[in-house]
C-alpha cells in the first residue's frame, strides 16, 4: 500500500501520510513518497490549496521513525535528518497555500511538517509537541525557527526545553493552531478553508503568500517593496478584470489563473 496518498478534492489536493500502524512515523520510504507527492502538487497549476493530513485518527505523524533511527550510525542519522529537513522545506516552499489538518499526535518532525504549512487546523484533543530534547536531540527540521516565529521565542523555549505535549485546544490558545475543531470535523474544516481560498484569484493568492513569506523576514520598508512587486504581477491579469466585472454584474467571479 502507498505510504502517501495524493487525493484530488476539487481544486484542493490532499496529501495523506499513510502509515497508520506506526502513527504515520516518517520512515525513509515514506519520506521518499511524500517528496514525490510534493513534486506532483508543486507543478500542478490547478492546485489552489494543499492539505496535509495523516491517515486514521490517532496521528498526523509521530515524527521521525524511531525504530529505524535506532540502527543508524551517526552519518546515517545526519542523512536521515537531512531527508526530513528537505521534505519539510519542500512543504514550506510550495507556491500555493498549505493547511495541516491535525488529528491525534503531531510530535517532533510531525509537528515540524505542520509548522511548515501556512495554516493549521487541529482537533481539540490532538497531542502536539516538539519533544526532541526528551530524546537528547533538538528539532532538526525547522522547529526551533518556525515555532519561535509563530508563537514567540519565550513560548517556543517553554515548549522545546520541556518537550511537553499540549492539546490542540492549547495550541489554538497559543496561536500555534489557527482553527480548533472536534476531531471528526477537522478535515471538513480544512476543506472548507481550501474552498474559500480556491474562490479567490489564484495568482493573487500565490502572490499574497509570497509577499507575506518574504516580507516577514525583512525590514518593513523592504517588505513594502516586496508587496509592491507582488501587486504588480496581478495588475495585468484578466482575473483582475473578471473580479470587477463579476462585482458589477452581481455574480460569482470565475477566475482562470491568468
Ligand atoms: N517511530 C516509530 N514507531 C512509532 C513512533 C515513531 N516515532 N511513534 C509510535 N510508533 C509505533 C509504536 O512503537 C507502536 O508500535 P508497536 O505496536 O510495534 O509497538 C505503534 O506506533 C503505536 O504506538 P503506541 O505508542 O503503542 O500508541 P499510543 O497511542 O500509546 O501513543 C504516541 C502514540 C504517538 C503518543 C507514542 O507512540 C509516542 O509518543 N511516540 C513517540 C513520538 C516521538 O517522540 N516523536 C518524536 C520523534 S523526534
Coordinates of C-alpha atoms and ligand atoms in Angstrom, one line a residue:
X1 CA 0.0 0.0 0.0
X2 CA 1.2 3.5 -0.8
X3 CA 2.8 5.3 2.2
X4 CA 1.5 8.6 0.9
X5 CA -1.7 9.2 -1.0
X6 CA -2.4 12.2 -3.2
X7 CA -6.1 12.8 -3.3
X8 CA -7.9 15.2 -5.6
X9 CA -10.7 17.2 -3.8
X10 CA -11.9 19.6 -6.4
X11 CA -9.4 22.5 -6.5
X12 CA -7.6 21.2 -3.4
X13 CA -5.0 18.5 -3.2
X14 CA -5.0 16.3 -0.1
X15 CA -1.7 14.6 0.7
X16 CA -2.3 11.9 3.2
X17 CA 0.5 10.3 5.1
X18 CA -0.4 6.7 5.2
X19 CA 1.4 4.6 7.8
X20 CA -1.2 4.2 10.4
X21 CA 0.2 1.3 12.2
X22 CA 3.3 3.3 13.2
X23 CA 1.4 6.5 13.9
X24 CA 2.5 7.8 10.5
X25 CA 6.1 7.9 11.5
X26 CA 8.4 9.4 8.9
X27 CA 10.4 6.4 7.6
X28 CA 12.9 6.8 4.7
X29 CA 10.5 5.1 2.3
X30 CA 7.6 7.3 3.5
X31 CA 9.7 10.5 3.1
X32 CA 10.5 9.4 -0.5
X33 CA 6.9 9.1 -1.4
X34 CA 5.9 12.3 0.4
X35 CA 8.6 14.1 -1.6
X36 CA 7.2 12.7 -4.8
X37 CA 3.7 13.8 -3.9
X38 CA 5.0 17.3 -3.1
X39 CA 6.8 17.4 -6.5
X40 CA 3.5 16.5 -8.2
X41 CA 1.5 19.3 -6.5
X42 CA 4.2 21.9 -7.0
X43 CA 3.9 21.5 -10.7
X44 CA 0.1 21.3 -10.7
X45 CA -1.1 24.8 -11.8
X46 CA -4.7 23.8 -11.0
X47 CA -3.9 23.0 -7.3
X48 CA -5.2 26.0 -5.4
X49 CA -4.5 24.7 -2.0
X50 CA -2.7 21.7 -0.5
X51 CA -4.0 19.9 2.7
X52 CA -1.5 17.7 4.5
X53 CA -3.0 15.1 6.8
X54 CA -2.4 11.7 8.4
X55 CA -4.3 8.5 7.8
X56 CA -6.5 7.5 10.7
X57 CA -7.5 9.5 13.7
X58 CA -4.6 8.5 16.1
X59 CA -1.8 10.6 14.5
X60 CA -1.0 13.3 12.0
X61 CA 2.6 12.0 12.4
X62 CA 4.6 10.9 15.4
X63 CA 7.7 12.3 13.7
X64 CA 11.0 10.5 12.8
X65 CA 10.8 6.7 12.7
X66 CA 12.5 6.0 16.0
X67 CA 12.8 2.3 15.3
X68 CA 14.6 2.9 12.0
X69 CA 16.7 5.5 13.7
X70 CA 18.0 3.1 16.4
X71 CA 20.1 1.0 14.0
X72 CA 21.7 4.1 12.3
X73 CA 25.2 5.2 12.7
X74 CA 26.0 8.9 13.1
X75 CA 26.4 9.6 9.4
X76 CA 23.1 7.8 8.7
X77 CA 21.4 9.9 11.3
X78 CA 22.7 13.0 9.7
X79 CA 21.3 11.9 6.3
X80 CA 18.0 10.9 7.9
X81 CA 17.6 14.3 9.5
X82 CA 18.6 16.0 6.2
X83 CA 15.8 14.0 4.4
X84 CA 13.2 15.2 6.9
X85 CA 14.5 18.7 6.6
X86 CA 14.3 18.6 2.8
X87 CA 10.7 17.4 2.8
X88 CA 9.7 20.0 5.4
X89 CA 11.4 22.7 3.3
X90 CA 9.6 21.4 0.2
X91 CA 6.3 21.9 2.0
X92 CA 7.3 25.4 3.1
X93 CA 8.3 26.3 -0.5
X94 CA 5.1 25.3 -2.1
X95 CA 3.7 28.3 -4.0
X96 CA 0.1 27.7 -3.1
X97 CA -1.5 27.9 0.4
X98 CA -1.0 24.8 2.6
X99 CA -3.1 23.6 5.5
X100 CA -2.1 20.9 8.0
X101 CA -5.2 19.0 9.2
X102 CA -4.1 17.5 12.5
X103 CA -5.8 14.8 14.4
X104 CA -4.2 12.8 17.1
X105 CA -0.4 13.1 17.6
X106 CA 1.8 15.6 15.8
X107 CA 5.2 15.2 17.5
X108 CA 8.7 16.1 16.7
X109 CA 9.2 16.0 12.9
X110 CA 5.4 15.5 12.6
X111 CA 4.8 18.9 14.2
X112 CA 7.6 20.4 12.1
X113 CA 5.8 19.3 9.0
X114 CA 2.6 21.0 10.3
X115 CA 4.6 24.1 11.2
X116 CA 5.9 24.4 7.6
X117 CA 2.3 24.7 6.4
X118 CA 0.7 28.1 6.2
X119 CA -2.3 27.2 8.5
X120 CA -3.0 24.5 11.0
X121 CA -6.5 23.1 11.8
X122 CA -6.2 20.9 14.9
X123 CA -8.5 18.6 16.8
X124 CA -9.2 19.9 20.3
X125 CA -7.9 16.6 21.6
X126 CA -4.8 16.4 19.4
X127 CA -1.5 15.9 21.1
X128 CA 1.3 18.1 19.7
X129 CA 4.8 19.0 20.8
X130 CA 8.4 19.3 19.8
X131 CA 9.5 16.5 22.1
X132 CA 13.1 16.1 20.7
X133 CA 15.0 17.3 23.8
X134 CA 13.5 14.4 25.7
X135 CA 15.3 12.1 23.3
X136 CA 18.5 14.2 23.8
X137 CA 18.3 15.7 20.3
X138 CA 16.8 19.0 19.1
X139 CA 14.1 19.8 16.5
X140 CA 16.1 19.5 13.2
X141 CA 13.6 20.3 10.5
X142 CA 12.9 24.0 11.2
X143 CA 11.1 23.6 14.6
X144 CA 13.3 25.9 16.6
X145 CA 12.9 28.6 14.0
X146 CA 9.3 28.2 12.8
X147 CA 7.8 27.7 16.3
X148 CA 9.5 30.8 17.7
X149 CA 8.5 32.9 14.7
X150 CA 4.9 31.7 15.1
X151 CA 4.3 31.9 18.8
X152 CA 7.3 34.0 20.1
X153 CA 10.7 32.9 21.4
X154 CA 9.6 32.5 25.1
X155 CA 6.7 30.2 24.3
X156 CA 8.9 28.2 21.9
X157 CA 11.5 27.9 24.6
X158 CA 8.9 26.7 27.1
X159 CA 7.7 24.0 24.6
X160 CA 11.1 23.0 23.3
X161 CA 13.1 23.0 26.6
X162 CA 10.4 21.0 28.4
X163 CA 9.4 18.9 25.3
X164 CA 5.9 18.9 26.8
X165 CA 2.9 17.8 24.8
X166 CA 0.0 20.1 24.6
X167 CA -3.6 19.7 23.3
X168 CA -4.9 21.1 20.1
X169 CA -7.0 23.4 22.3
X170 CA -3.9 24.8 24.0
X171 CA -2.2 25.0 20.6
X172 CA -5.1 27.2 19.5
X173 CA -4.7 29.5 22.5
X174 CA -1.0 29.9 21.7
X175 CA -1.7 30.7 18.1
X176 CA 0.0 27.5 17.0
X177 CA -3.2 26.3 15.5
X178 CA -5.3 28.8 13.6
X179 CA -8.5 26.7 14.0
X180 CA -9.5 24.2 16.6
X181 CA -12.3 21.7 15.9
X182 CA -13.8 18.4 17.1
X183 CA -11.6 15.6 15.7
X184 CA -14.4 14.4 13.3
X185 CA -14.7 17.9 11.9
X186 CA -11.0 18.7 11.3
X187 CA -10.9 17.6 7.7
X188 CA -14.2 19.2 6.8
X189 CA -12.9 22.5 8.3
X190 CA -9.6 22.3 6.3
X191 CA -11.6 21.5 3.1
X192 CA -13.9 24.5 3.7
X193 CA -10.9 26.8 4.2
X194 CA -9.4 25.3 1.0
X195 CA -12.6 26.1 -0.8
X196 CA -12.7 29.7 0.4
X197 CA -9.1 30.0 -0.8
X198 CA -9.9 28.5 -4.1
X199 CA -12.7 31.0 -4.6
X200 CA -10.1 33.8 -4.7
X201 CA -7.9 34.7 -7.6
X202 CA -5.2 32.0 -7.9
X203 CA -2.4 34.4 -8.9
X204 CA -3.4 36.8 -6.2
X205 CA -3.4 34.2 -3.5
X206 CA 0.0 32.9 -4.5
X207 CA 1.4 36.4 -4.7
X208 CA 0.0 37.2 -1.3
X209 CA 1.7 34.1 0.1
X210 CA 5.0 35.1 -1.5
X211 CA 4.7 38.7 -0.2
X212 CA 4.0 37.5 3.4
X213 CA 6.6 34.8 3.4
X214 CA 9.4 37.0 2.0
X215 CA 8.2 40.1 3.9
X216 CA 8.3 38.7 7.4
X217 CA 12.0 38.1 7.1
X218 CA 13.0 41.6 6.2
X219 CA 12.6 45.2 7.5
X220 CA 9.2 46.8 6.9
X221 CA 10.4 49.2 4.1
X222 CA 11.8 46.3 2.1
X223 CA 8.7 44.2 2.8
X224 CA 6.6 47.0 1.4
X225 CA 8.7 46.9 -1.8
X226 CA 8.1 43.1 -2.0
X227 CA 4.4 43.8 -1.7
X228 CA 4.5 46.4 -4.4
X229 CA 6.2 43.9 -6.8
X230 CA 3.7 41.2 -5.9
X231 CA 0.9 43.7 -6.7
X232 CA 2.5 44.5 -10.0
X233 CA 2.1 40.9 -11.1
X234 CA -1.7 40.9 -10.5
X235 CA -2.4 44.2 -12.3
X236 CA -2.2 42.8 -15.8
X237 CA -4.2 39.7 -15.2
X238 CA -7.6 39.0 -16.8
X239 CA -8.7 37.6 -13.4
X240 CA -8.5 41.2 -12.0
X241 CA -10.9 42.4 -14.7
X242 CA -13.1 39.4 -14.1
X243 CA -13.3 40.4 -10.4
X244 CA -14.5 43.9 -11.3
X245 CA -16.9 42.6 -14.0
X246 CA -18.4 40.0 -11.7
X247 CA -18.9 42.6 -8.9
X248 CA -20.7 44.9 -11.4
X249 CA -22.9 42.1 -12.7
X250 CA -23.6 40.8 -9.1
X251 CA -22.4 37.3 -9.8
X252 CA -19.6 35.0 -8.6
X253 CA -16.3 35.6 -10.4
X254 CA -14.8 32.8 -12.5
X255 CA -11.1 33.0 -12.1
X256 CA -8.8 31.2 -14.6
X257 CA -5.4 31.9 -13.1
X258 CA -4.5 34.3 -15.9
Ligands
LIG1 N1 8.6 5.9 15.2 C1 8.4 4.6 15.1 N2 7.3 3.9 15.6 C2 6.4 4.7 16.3 C3 6.6 6.0 16.5 C4 7.8 6.6 16.0 N3 8.0 8.0 16.1 N4 5.6 6.5 17.3 C5 4.8 5.4 17.5 N5 5.3 4.3 16.9 C6 4.8 3.0 17.0 C7 4.9 2.4 18.3 O1 6.1 1.9 18.6 C8 3.8 1.3 18.2 O2 4.3 0.2 17.5 P1 4.2 -1.3 18.2 O3 2.8 -1.6 18.2 O4 5.0 -2.1 17.2 O5 4.9 -1.2 19.5 C9 2.7 2.0 17.4 O6 3.4 3.0 16.7 C10 1.6 2.6 18.2 O7 2.2 3.4 19.2 P2 1.8 3.3 20.7 O8 2.9 4.1 21.5 O9 1.5 2.0 21.1 O10 0.4 4.2 20.7 P3 -0.1 5.2 21.8 O11 -1.4 5.7 21.3 O12 0.1 4.7 23.2 O13 0.9 6.5 21.7 C11 2.3 8.2 20.6 C12 1.1 7.2 20.5 C13 2.5 8.8 19.2 C14 1.8 9.3 21.6 C15 3.5 7.5 21.1 O14 3.7 6.3 20.3 C16 4.8 8.3 21.1 O15 5.0 9.1 22.0 N6 5.6 8.1 20.1 C17 6.9 8.8 20.0 C18 6.8 10.1 19.4 C19 8.0 11.0 19.5 O16 8.7 11.1 20.5 N7 8.3 11.6 18.3 C20 9.4 12.5 18.2 C21 10.5 11.9 17.4 S1 11.8 13.1 17.3

